[in-house]
Amino acid sequence: MRTIPAYIGLLLLLMVTSCQQRERLAKGNAVYYWRTDFRLDSTERAFLSQYHINKVYCRYFDVVINDEEAGPVPNATITFSDTQPEDIEIIPTVYITENCMHKHYPGLAEKLVKRIIQMNETNDIKNVREIQIDCDYTSKSRKVYYDFLNEVAQVWRNTLSTTIRLHQLSIKAPPVDYGVLMIYNTGDPRKFMERNPILDIRDVRPYLSRLDSYPLPLAAAYPVYQWVRNIHNVRVEHTVEAEEILRVKQAVEKYRPSLSRSILTYHLDKDNINRYKPESYEEIYHH
């Protein structure tokens, strides 16, 4: 009987371990909540129930730099006019502008985590086991951002996730438990006459080959919002057809089937809910 050389056995073990790591993300449906007041109407509550959504990634505040001397500060903090729905896990999400990661700011990670904990206590948000950081980091800001994530993890000591944009798939994976792949804002807004800047399969295709080898567990987020801009006194509306979302979903899951395990839509809002037929949402959230 032929024996397998040790280095091949080790390679196979690493491959299996990597696959198990990537499958570690639990199945489930989720949404982003990106408004500055947490208030759910009957349509939104029915939506959460109908599509078995058990996680809401809720933007708590942004971190921005308005004054270089003052450094990063919180901005546009959410208020909670409504109570946390039963059976819904709130995942505090913080958006950090990329220029905040151009240099290291001592104590920023601790301040951020303490602020989240304080907001949870003040607003009676229970059973928070995870926080997510959203940043459009680049190769320039990557090291500072990853160091910052490590500091957050040391203070938080629980599940930590981050957003991953398609262009970030070519960068070394961040030190978090998993990432949410943002499959939207894929195009150049200046070329809106050629293709939809929110989502177009032609802008996604160049990144598909990177999906299989990306070492971090990934969930997938799809756009259901409308983008309205005024360009030279002309009102331009961008909306993604459900067929295009499903075309992209099929393409990314072909290259990485585990992307069907955890699906998000951006973002929870009555207008976005009414923009698509129920059967379209059924297909988007289909595992």
PDB file of C-alpha atoms in Angstrom:
ATOM      1  CA  MET A   1       0.000   0.000   0.000  1.00  0.00           C
ATOM      2  CA  ARG A   2       1.403   3.388  -1.042  1.00  0.00           C
ATOM      3  CA  THR A   3       1.823   5.878   1.762  1.00  0.00           C
ATOM      4  CA  ILE A   4       1.059   9.540   1.320  1.00  0.00           C
ATOM      5  CA  PRO A   5       4.143  11.735   1.757  1.00  0.00           C
ATOM      6  CA  ALA A   6       4.029  13.732   4.990  1.00  0.00           C
ATOM      7  CA  TYR A   7       3.999  17.123   3.268  1.00  0.00           C
ATOM      8  CA  ILE A   8       1.011  16.132   1.109  1.00  0.00           C
ATOM      9  CA  GLY A   9      -0.851  14.871   4.169  1.00  0.00           C
ATOM     10  CA  LEU A  10      -0.158  18.164   5.931  1.00  0.00           C
ATOM     11  CA  LEU A  11      -1.350  20.097   2.881  1.00  0.00           C
ATOM     12  CA  LEU A  12      -4.596  18.107   2.762  1.00  0.00           C
ATOM     13  CA  LEU A  13      -5.124  18.679   6.485  1.00  0.00           C
ATOM     14  CA  LEU A  14      -4.638  22.422   6.055  1.00  0.00           C
ATOM     15  CA  MET A  15      -7.079  22.461   3.141  1.00  0.00           C
ATOM     16  CA  VAL A  16      -9.741  20.607   5.147  1.00  0.00           C
ATOM     17  CA  THR A  17      -9.179  22.868   8.157  1.00  0.00           C
ATOM     18  CA  SER A  18      -9.480  25.946   5.942  1.00  0.00           C
ATOM     19  CA  CYS A  19     -12.760  24.691   4.471  1.00  0.00           C
ATOM     20  CA  GLN A  20     -14.099  23.948   7.963  1.00  0.00           C
ATOM     21  CA  GLN A  21     -13.118  27.437   9.085  1.00  0.00           C
ATOM     22  CA  ARG A  22     -14.971  28.984   6.168  1.00  0.00           C
ATOM     23  CA  GLU A  23     -18.085  26.894   6.860  1.00  0.00           C
ATOM     24  CA  ARG A  24     -18.070  27.915  10.523  1.00  0.00           C
ATOM     25  CA  LEU A  25     -20.484  30.803   9.932  1.00  0.00           C
ATOM     26  CA  ALA A  26     -23.962  29.827  11.090  1.00  0.00           C
ATOM     27  CA  LYS A  27     -26.845  29.836   8.640  1.00  0.00           C
ATOM     28  CA  GLY A  28     -29.262  32.696   8.987  1.00  0.00           C
ATOM     29  CA  ASN A  29     -30.898  35.742   7.431  1.00  0.00           C
ATOM     30  CA  ALA A  30     -30.071  39.285   8.453  1.00  0.00           C
ATOM     31  CA  VAL A  31     -30.483  42.939   7.532  1.00  0.00           C
ATOM     32  CA  TYR A  32     -28.570  46.159   7.949  1.00  0.00           C
ATOM     33  CA  TYR A  33     -30.317  49.028   9.707  1.00  0.00           C
ATOM     34  CA  TRP A  34     -28.764  52.316   8.605  1.00  0.00           C
ATOM     35  CA  ARG A  35     -31.092  55.051   9.846  1.00  0.00           C
ATOM     36  CA  THR A  36     -30.376  57.468  12.700  1.00  0.00           C
ATOM     37  CA  ASP A  37     -33.496  56.509  14.672  1.00  0.00           C
ATOM     38  CA  PHE A  38     -34.325  52.914  15.545  1.00  0.00           C
ATOM     39  CA  ARG A  39     -38.046  52.757  14.925  1.00  0.00           C
ATOM     40  CA  LEU A  40     -39.820  49.844  13.223  1.00  0.00           C
ATOM     41  CA  ASP A  41     -43.257  50.097  11.658  1.00  0.00           C
ATOM     42  CA  SER A  42     -45.618  47.172  11.112  1.00  0.00           C
ATOM     43  CA  THR A  43     -44.318  46.533   7.565  1.00  0.00           C
ATOM     44  CA  GLU A  44     -40.733  46.262   8.774  1.00  0.00           C
ATOM     45  CA  ARG A  45     -41.634  44.021  11.697  1.00  0.00           C
ATOM     46  CA  ALA A  46     -43.637  41.757   9.385  1.00  0.00           C
ATOM     47  CA  PHE A  47     -40.641  41.621   7.021  1.00  0.00           C
ATOM     48  CA  LEU A  48     -38.343  40.413   9.810  1.00  0.00           C
ATOM     49  CA  SER A  49     -40.808  37.671  10.676  1.00  0.00           C
ATOM     50  CA  GLN A  50     -41.704  36.617   7.128  1.00  0.00           C
ATOM     51  CA  TYR A  51     -38.111  36.039   6.017  1.00  0.00           C
ATOM     52  CA  HIS A  52     -36.952  34.515   9.328  1.00  0.00           C
ATOM     53  CA  ILE A  53     -34.488  37.313   9.995  1.00  0.00           C
ATOM     54  CA  ASN A  54     -32.855  36.903  13.386  1.00  0.00           C
ATOM     55  CA  LYS A  55     -29.999  39.417  13.169  1.00  0.00           C
ATOM     56  CA  VAL A  56     -30.060  43.174  12.650  1.00  0.00           C
ATOM     57  CA  TYR A  57     -26.702  44.819  11.995  1.00  0.00           C
ATOM     58  CA  CYS A  58     -27.559  48.227  13.410  1.00  0.00           C
ATOM     59  CA  ARG A  59     -25.365  51.252  12.686  1.00  0.00           C
ATOM     60  CA  TYR A  60     -24.751  52.863  16.087  1.00  0.00           C
ATOM     61  CA  PHE A  61     -22.593  55.783  14.942  1.00  0.00           C
ATOM     62  CA  ASP A  62     -19.873  56.851  12.539  1.00  0.00           C
ATOM     63  CA  VAL A  63     -16.294  57.673  13.435  1.00  0.00           C
ATOM     64  CA  VAL A  64     -14.987  60.659  11.478  1.00  0.00           C
ATOM     65  CA  ILE A  65     -12.289  63.311  11.520  1.00  0.00           C
ATOM     66  CA  ASN A  66     -13.625  66.859  11.449  1.00  0.00           C
ATOM     67  CA  ASP A  67     -10.517  68.386  12.958  1.00  0.00           C
ATOM     68  CA  GLU A  68      -7.046  66.901  12.567  1.00  0.00           C
ATOM     69  CA  GLU A  69      -5.988  68.042  16.032  1.00  0.00           C
ATOM     70  CA  ALA A  70      -9.079  66.583  17.694  1.00  0.00           C
ATOM     71  CA  GLY A  71      -8.670  63.264  15.883  1.00  0.00           C
ATOM     72  CA  PRO A  72     -11.470  60.710  15.337  1.00  0.00           C
ATOM     73  CA  VAL A  73     -14.817  61.522  16.947  1.00  0.00           C
ATOM     74  CA  PRO A  74     -18.281  59.893  16.902  1.00  0.00           C
ATOM     75  CA  ASN A  75     -20.871  61.336  14.545  1.00  0.00           C
ATOM     76  CA  ALA A  76     -24.552  60.767  13.656  1.00  0.00           C
ATOM     77  CA  THR A  77     -25.292  58.593  16.686  1.00  0.00           C
ATOM     78  CA  ILE A  78     -28.497  56.571  16.487  1.00  0.00           C
ATOM     79  CA  THR A  79     -31.377  57.114  18.906  1.00  0.00           C
ATOM     80  CA  PHE A  80     -33.658  54.273  19.993  1.00  0.00           C
ATOM     81  CA  SER A  81     -37.306  55.313  19.832  1.00  0.00           C
ATOM     82  CA  ASP A  82     -38.377  51.685  19.645  1.00  0.00           C
ATOM     83  CA  THR A  83     -37.625  48.601  21.680  1.00  0.00           C
ATOM     84  CA  GLN A  84     -35.570  45.652  20.552  1.00  0.00           C
ATOM     85  CA  PRO A  85     -37.886  43.069  18.914  1.00  0.00           C
ATOM     86  CA  GLU A  86     -38.063  39.679  20.567  1.00  0.00           C
ATOM     87  CA  ASP A  87     -35.911  36.960  19.008  1.00  0.00           C
ATOM     88  CA  ILE A  88     -33.820  39.574  17.190  1.00  0.00           C
ATOM     89  CA  GLU A  89     -30.093  39.849  17.891  1.00  0.00           C
ATOM     90  CA  ILE A  90     -28.800  43.395  17.541  1.00  0.00           C
ATOM     91  CA  ILE A  91     -25.252  43.637  16.209  1.00  0.00           C
ATOM     92  CA  PRO A  92     -23.848  47.132  16.844  1.00  0.00           C
ATOM     93  CA  THR A  93     -22.116  48.331  13.688  1.00  0.00           C
ATOM     94  CA  VAL A  94     -19.768  51.298  13.460  1.00  0.00           C
ATOM     95  CA  TYR A  95     -18.718  52.963  10.227  1.00  0.00           C
ATOM     96  CA  ILE A  96     -15.191  54.405  10.324  1.00  0.00           C
ATOM     97  CA  THR A  97     -14.015  56.737   7.569  1.00  0.00           C
ATOM     98  CA  GLU A  98     -10.825  55.583   5.899  1.00  0.00           C
ATOM     99  CA  ASN A  99      -8.832  58.703   6.829  1.00  0.00           C
ATOM    100  CA  CYS A 100      -9.222  57.744  10.509  1.00  0.00           C
ATOM    101  CA  MET A 101      -6.903  54.838   9.739  1.00  0.00           C
ATOM    102  CA  HIS A 102      -4.049  56.841   8.225  1.00  0.00           C
ATOM    103  CA  LYS A 103      -2.289  56.821  11.578  1.00  0.00           C
ATOM    104  CA  HIS A 104      -2.615  55.136  14.953  1.00  0.00           C
ATOM    105  CA  TYR A 105      -4.778  56.811  17.585  1.00  0.00           C
ATOM    106  CA  PRO A 106      -4.046  55.324  21.043  1.00  0.00           C
ATOM    107  CA  GLY A 107      -7.179  54.503  23.021  1.00  0.00           C
ATOM    108  CA  LEU A 108      -9.567  54.731  20.050  1.00  0.00           C
ATOM    109  CA  ALA A 109     -10.509  51.044  20.177  1.00  0.00           C
ATOM    110  CA  GLU A 110     -11.257  51.157  23.912  1.00  0.00           C
ATOM    111  CA  LYS A 111     -13.353  54.336  23.556  1.00  0.00           C
ATOM    112  CA  LEU A 112     -15.351  52.752  20.727  1.00  0.00           C
ATOM    113  CA  VAL A 113     -16.131  49.557  22.630  1.00  0.00           C
ATOM    114  CA  LYS A 114     -17.027  51.451  25.834  1.00  0.00           C
ATOM    115  CA  ARG A 115     -19.380  53.716  23.878  1.00  0.00           C
ATOM    116  CA  ILE A 116     -21.152  50.717  22.359  1.00  0.00           C
ATOM    117  CA  ILE A 117     -21.525  49.049  25.764  1.00  0.00           C
ATOM    118  CA  GLN A 118     -22.872  52.278  27.259  1.00  0.00           C
ATOM    119  CA  MET A 119     -25.410  52.623  24.422  1.00  0.00           C
ATOM    120  CA  ASN A 120     -26.541  49.036  24.964  1.00  0.00           C
ATOM    121  CA  GLU A 121     -27.088  49.662  28.670  1.00  0.00           C
ATOM    122  CA  THR A 122     -28.827  53.008  28.160  1.00  0.00           C
ATOM    123  CA  ASN A 123     -31.228  51.624  25.560  1.00  0.00           C
ATOM    124  CA  ASP A 124     -31.766  48.193  27.116  1.00  0.00           C
ATOM    125  CA  ILE A 125     -30.243  46.325  24.167  1.00  0.00           C
ATOM    126  CA  LYS A 126     -29.741  42.811  25.488  1.00  0.00           C
ATOM    127  CA  ASN A 127     -27.646  39.781  24.581  1.00  0.00           C
ATOM    128  CA  VAL A 128     -25.122  41.642  22.431  1.00  0.00           C
ATOM    129  CA  ARG A 129     -22.472  39.095  21.538  1.00  0.00           C
ATOM    130  CA  GLU A 130     -20.896  40.737  18.498  1.00  0.00           C
ATOM    131  CA  ILE A 131     -19.883  44.066  17.059  1.00  0.00           C
ATOM    132  CA  GLN A 132     -19.017  44.908  13.467  1.00  0.00           C
ATOM    133  CA  ILE A 133     -16.664  47.551  12.111  1.00  0.00           C
ATOM    134  CA  ASP A 134     -17.247  48.944   8.621  1.00  0.00           C
ATOM    135  CA  CYS A 135     -14.324  50.651   6.887  1.00  0.00           C
ATOM    136  CA  ASP A 136     -13.368  51.070   3.244  1.00  0.00           C
ATOM    137  CA  TYR A 137      -9.713  50.419   4.019  1.00  0.00           C
ATOM    138  CA  THR A 138      -7.057  50.351   1.318  1.00  0.00           C
ATOM    139  CA  SER A 139      -3.550  48.918   1.055  1.00  0.00           C
ATOM    140  CA  LYS A 140      -2.370  52.257   2.507  1.00  0.00           C
ATOM    141  CA  SER A 141      -4.542  52.092   5.624  1.00  0.00           C
ATOM    142  CA  ARG A 142      -4.638  48.301   5.984  1.00  0.00           C
ATOM    143  CA  LYS A 143      -1.930  47.908   8.649  1.00  0.00           C
ATOM    144  CA  VAL A 144      -3.302  50.624  10.931  1.00  0.00           C
ATOM    145  CA  TYR A 145      -6.823  49.275  10.481  1.00  0.00           C
ATOM    146  CA  TYR A 146      -5.808  45.681  11.247  1.00  0.00           C
ATOM    147  CA  ASP A 147      -3.883  46.836  14.322  1.00  0.00           C
ATOM    148  CA  PHE A 148      -7.016  48.723  15.369  1.00  0.00           C
ATOM    149  CA  LEU A 149      -9.148  45.587  14.911  1.00  0.00           C
ATOM    150  CA  ASN A 150      -6.719  43.625  17.090  1.00  0.00           C
ATOM    151  CA  GLU A 151      -7.080  46.285  19.790  1.00  0.00           C
ATOM    152  CA  VAL A 152     -10.883  46.146  19.524  1.00  0.00           C
ATOM    153  CA  ALA A 153     -10.771  42.360  19.877  1.00  0.00           C
ATOM    154  CA  GLN A 154      -8.636  42.616  23.026  1.00  0.00           C
ATOM    155  CA  VAL A 155     -11.129  45.001  24.652  1.00  0.00           C
ATOM    156  CA  TRP A 156     -14.327  43.375  23.371  1.00  0.00           C
ATOM    157  CA  ARG A 157     -13.345  39.712  23.868  1.00  0.00           C
ATOM    158  CA  ASN A 158     -16.302  38.427  21.892  1.00  0.00           C
ATOM    159  CA  THR A 159     -17.248  37.993  18.239  1.00  0.00           C
ATOM    160  CA  LEU A 160     -15.835  40.690  15.967  1.00  0.00           C
ATOM    161  CA  SER A 161     -16.649  41.047  12.281  1.00  0.00           C
ATOM    162  CA  THR A 162     -15.873  43.555   9.569  1.00  0.00           C
ATOM    163  CA  THR A 163     -17.158  44.430   6.129  1.00  0.00           C
ATOM    164  CA  ILE A 164     -15.203  43.252   3.097  1.00  0.00           C
ATOM    165  CA  ARG A 165     -15.536  45.120  -0.194  1.00  0.00           C
ATOM    166  CA  LEU A 166     -14.816  43.335  -3.438  1.00  0.00           C
ATOM    167  CA  HIS A 167     -11.565  45.224  -4.016  1.00  0.00           C
ATOM    168  CA  GLN A 168     -10.394  44.164  -0.552  1.00  0.00           C
ATOM    169  CA  LEU A 169     -10.460  40.491  -1.533  1.00  0.00           C
ATOM    170  CA  SER A 170      -6.971  40.952  -2.980  1.00  0.00           C
ATOM    171  CA  ILE A 171      -5.630  42.256   0.353  1.00  0.00           C
ATOM    172  CA  LYS A 172      -4.550  40.062   3.259  1.00  0.00           C
ATOM    173  CA  ALA A 173      -7.613  39.083   5.319  1.00  0.00           C
ATOM    174  CA  PRO A 174      -8.301  41.134   8.478  1.00  0.00           C
ATOM    175  CA  PRO A 175      -7.928  39.680  12.001  1.00  0.00           C
ATOM    176  CA  VAL A 176     -11.631  39.118  12.725  1.00  0.00           C
ATOM    177  CA  ASP A 177     -13.947  36.139  13.176  1.00  0.00           C
ATOM    178  CA  TYR A 178     -15.673  36.660   9.817  1.00  0.00           C
ATOM    179  CA  GLY A 179     -16.440  39.237   7.168  1.00  0.00           C
ATOM    180  CA  VAL A 180     -19.584  40.445   5.424  1.00  0.00           C
ATOM    181  CA  LEU A 181     -18.906  40.727   1.706  1.00  0.00           C
ATOM    182  CA  MET A 182     -20.534  43.946   0.501  1.00  0.00           C
ATOM    183  CA  ILE A 183     -21.806  43.102  -2.972  1.00  0.00           C
ATOM    184  CA  TYR A 184     -22.978  46.609  -3.812  1.00  0.00           C
ATOM    185  CA  ASN A 185     -21.592  50.015  -4.782  1.00  0.00           C
ATOM    186  CA  THR A 186     -19.586  48.010  -7.286  1.00  0.00           C
ATOM    187  CA  GLY A 187     -19.378  50.575 -10.096  1.00  0.00           C
ATOM    188  CA  ASP A 188     -18.048  54.034 -10.816  1.00  0.00           C
ATOM    189  CA  PRO A 189     -20.791  56.626 -10.124  1.00  0.00           C
ATOM    190  CA  ARG A 190     -19.313  58.817 -12.864  1.00  0.00           C
ATOM    191  CA  LYS A 191     -20.108  56.127 -15.447  1.00  0.00           C
ATOM    192  CA  PHE A 192     -23.783  55.821 -14.522  1.00  0.00           C
ATOM    193  CA  MET A 193     -24.809  56.120 -18.175  1.00  0.00           C
ATOM    194  CA  GLU A 194     -22.949  52.891 -18.989  1.00  0.00           C
ATOM    195  CA  ARG A 195     -23.969  50.673 -16.075  1.00  0.00           C
ATOM    196  CA  ASN A 196     -25.652  50.752 -12.679  1.00  0.00           C
ATOM    197  CA  PRO A 197     -23.121  51.918 -10.052  1.00  0.00           C
ATOM    198  CA  ILE A 198     -24.984  50.088  -7.258  1.00  0.00           C
ATOM    199  CA  LEU A 199     -24.651  46.632  -8.799  1.00  0.00           C
ATOM    200  CA  ASP A 200     -23.791  45.223 -12.199  1.00  0.00           C
ATOM    201  CA  ILE A 201     -22.625  41.680 -12.874  1.00  0.00           C
ATOM    202  CA  ARG A 202     -19.921  43.041 -15.191  1.00  0.00           C
ATOM    203  CA  ASP A 203     -18.300  44.876 -12.271  1.00  0.00           C
ATOM    204  CA  VAL A 204     -18.486  41.786 -10.046  1.00  0.00           C
ATOM    205  CA  ARG A 205     -17.020  39.224 -12.462  1.00  0.00           C
ATOM    206  CA  PRO A 206     -13.351  40.323 -12.155  1.00  0.00           C
ATOM    207  CA  TYR A 207     -13.429  39.455  -8.438  1.00  0.00           C
ATOM    208  CA  LEU A 208     -15.143  36.070  -8.621  1.00  0.00           C
ATOM    209  CA  SER A 209     -11.935  34.053  -8.970  1.00  0.00           C
ATOM    210  CA  ARG A 210     -10.691  35.439  -5.635  1.00  0.00           C
ATOM    211  CA  LEU A 211     -13.654  34.150  -3.661  1.00  0.00           C
ATOM    212  CA  ASP A 212     -12.671  30.505  -3.381  1.00  0.00           C
ATOM    213  CA  SER A 213      -9.222  31.160  -1.915  1.00  0.00           C
ATOM    214  CA  TYR A 214     -10.213  33.949   0.493  1.00  0.00           C
ATOM    215  CA  PRO A 215      -9.419  32.469   3.932  1.00  0.00           C
ATOM    216  CA  LEU A 216     -11.999  34.283   6.068  1.00  0.00           C
ATOM    217  CA  PRO A 217     -15.564  32.978   6.665  1.00  0.00           C
ATOM    218  CA  LEU A 218     -17.907  35.234   4.677  1.00  0.00           C
ATOM    219  CA  ALA A 219     -21.545  36.272   4.731  1.00  0.00           C
ATOM    220  CA  ALA A 220     -23.000  38.078   1.692  1.00  0.00           C
ATOM    221  CA  ALA A 221     -24.851  41.415   1.621  1.00  0.00           C
ATOM    222  CA  TYR A 222     -26.976  42.542  -1.351  1.00  0.00           C
ATOM    223  CA  PRO A 223     -28.462  45.972  -2.164  1.00  0.00           C
ATOM    224  CA  VAL A 224     -32.201  46.638  -2.064  1.00  0.00           C
ATOM    225  CA  TYR A 225     -31.968  50.413  -1.793  1.00  0.00           C
ATOM    226  CA  GLN A 226     -32.470  53.277  -4.218  1.00  0.00           C
ATOM    227  CA  TRP A 227     -29.809  55.896  -4.884  1.00  0.00           C
ATOM    228  CA  VAL A 228     -30.964  59.368  -5.893  1.00  0.00           C
ATOM    229  CA  ARG A 229     -28.515  62.028  -7.105  1.00  0.00           C
ATOM    230  CA  ASN A 230     -28.758  65.470  -8.640  1.00  0.00           C
ATOM    231  CA  ILE A 231     -26.323  65.882 -11.517  1.00  0.00           C
ATOM    232  CA  HIS A 232     -26.335  69.237 -13.310  1.00  0.00           C
ATOM    233  CA  ASN A 233     -29.945  69.865 -12.238  1.00  0.00           C
ATOM    234  CA  VAL A 234     -31.003  66.410 -13.494  1.00  0.00           C
ATOM    235  CA  ARG A 235     -32.439  63.946 -10.929  1.00  0.00           C
ATOM    236  CA  VAL A 236     -30.877  60.516 -11.461  1.00  0.00           C
ATOM    237  CA  GLU A 237     -32.332  57.444  -9.732  1.00  0.00           C
ATOM    238  CA  HIS A 238     -30.463  54.161  -9.437  1.00  0.00           C
ATOM    239  CA  THR A 239     -32.355  51.010  -8.513  1.00  0.00           C
ATOM    240  CA  VAL A 240     -31.176  47.437  -8.952  1.00  0.00           C
ATOM    241  CA  GLU A 241     -33.609  45.043 -10.582  1.00  0.00           C
ATOM    242  CA  ALA A 242     -34.255  41.873  -8.596  1.00  0.00           C
ATOM    243  CA  GLU A 243     -33.100  39.832 -11.597  1.00  0.00           C
ATOM    244  CA  GLU A 244     -29.667  41.455 -11.426  1.00  0.00           C
ATOM    245  CA  ILE A 245     -29.316  40.746  -7.701  1.00  0.00           C
ATOM    246  CA  LEU A 246     -30.219  37.104  -8.296  1.00  0.00           C
ATOM    247  CA  ARG A 247     -27.857  36.880 -11.273  1.00  0.00           C
ATOM    248  CA  VAL A 248     -24.987  38.125  -9.104  1.00  0.00           C
ATOM    249  CA  LYS A 249     -26.018  35.900  -6.193  1.00  0.00           C
ATOM    250  CA  GLN A 250     -25.940  32.841  -8.437  1.00  0.00           C
ATOM    251  CA  ALA A 251     -22.516  33.817  -9.781  1.00  0.00           C
ATOM    252  CA  VAL A 252     -20.838  34.365  -6.402  1.00  0.00           C
ATOM    253  CA  GLU A 253     -22.349  31.194  -4.917  1.00  0.00           C
ATOM    254  CA  LYS A 254     -21.051  29.189  -7.872  1.00  0.00           C
ATOM    255  CA  TYR A 255     -17.508  30.227  -6.946  1.00  0.00           C
ATOM    256  CA  ARG A 256     -18.116  30.046  -3.200  1.00  0.00           C
ATOM    257  CA  PRO A 257     -21.186  27.989  -2.224  1.00  0.00           C
ATOM    258  CA  SER A 258     -20.842  28.886   1.471  1.00  0.00           C
ATOM    259  CA  LEU A 259     -21.964  32.443   0.611  1.00  0.00           C
ATOM    260  CA  SER A 260     -25.508  31.078   0.668  1.00  0.00           C
ATOM    261  CA  ARG A 261     -25.258  30.299   4.391  1.00  0.00           C
ATOM    262  CA  SER A 262     -25.671  33.804   5.778  1.00  0.00           C
ATOM    263  CA  ILE A 263     -27.425  36.441   3.675  1.00  0.00           C
ATOM    264  CA  LEU A 264     -28.039  40.106   4.421  1.00  0.00           C
ATOM    265  CA  THR A 265     -29.844  42.893   2.610  1.00  0.00           C
ATOM    266  CA  TYR A 266     -28.947  46.556   2.841  1.00  0.00           C
ATOM    267  CA  HIS A 267     -31.008  48.030   4.329  1.00  0.00           C
ATOM    268  CA  LEU A 268     -34.224  47.630   6.363  1.00  0.00           C
ATOM    269  CA  ASP A 269     -36.746  50.268   5.280  1.00  0.00           C
ATOM    270  CA  LYS A 270     -40.398  50.163   4.256  1.00  0.00           C
ATOM    271  CA  ASP A 271     -39.654  51.678   0.838  1.00  0.00           C
ATOM    272  CA  ASN A 272     -36.986  49.055   0.178  1.00  0.00           C
ATOM    273  CA  ILE A 273     -39.336  46.281   1.270  1.00  0.00           C
ATOM    274  CA  ASN A 274     -42.043  47.487  -1.120  1.00  0.00           C
ATOM    275  CA  ARG A 275     -39.563  47.865  -3.983  1.00  0.00           C
ATOM    276  CA  TYR A 276     -39.456  44.106  -4.628  1.00  0.00           C
ATOM    277  CA  LYS A 277     -42.047  41.376  -4.808  1.00  0.00           C
ATOM    278  CA  PRO A 278     -42.174  38.882  -1.917  1.00  0.00           C
ATOM    279  CA  GLU A 279     -41.054  36.088  -4.220  1.00  0.00           C
ATOM    280  CA  SER A 280     -37.925  38.104  -5.104  1.00  0.00           C
ATOM    281  CA  TYR A 281     -37.024  38.406  -1.427  1.00  0.00           C
ATOM    282  CA  GLU A 282     -37.693  34.670  -1.033  1.00  0.00           C
ATOM    283  CA  GLU A 283     -35.087  33.990  -3.726  1.00  0.00           C
ATOM    284  CA  ILE A 284     -32.586  36.481  -2.334  1.00  0.00           C
ATOM    285  CA  TYR A 285     -32.798  34.913   1.116  1.00  0.00           C
ATOM    286  CA  HIS A 286     -32.895  31.365  -0.220  1.00  0.00           C
ATOM    287  CA  HIS A 287     -30.079  29.163   1.141  1.00  0.00           C
TER     288      HIS A 287
END
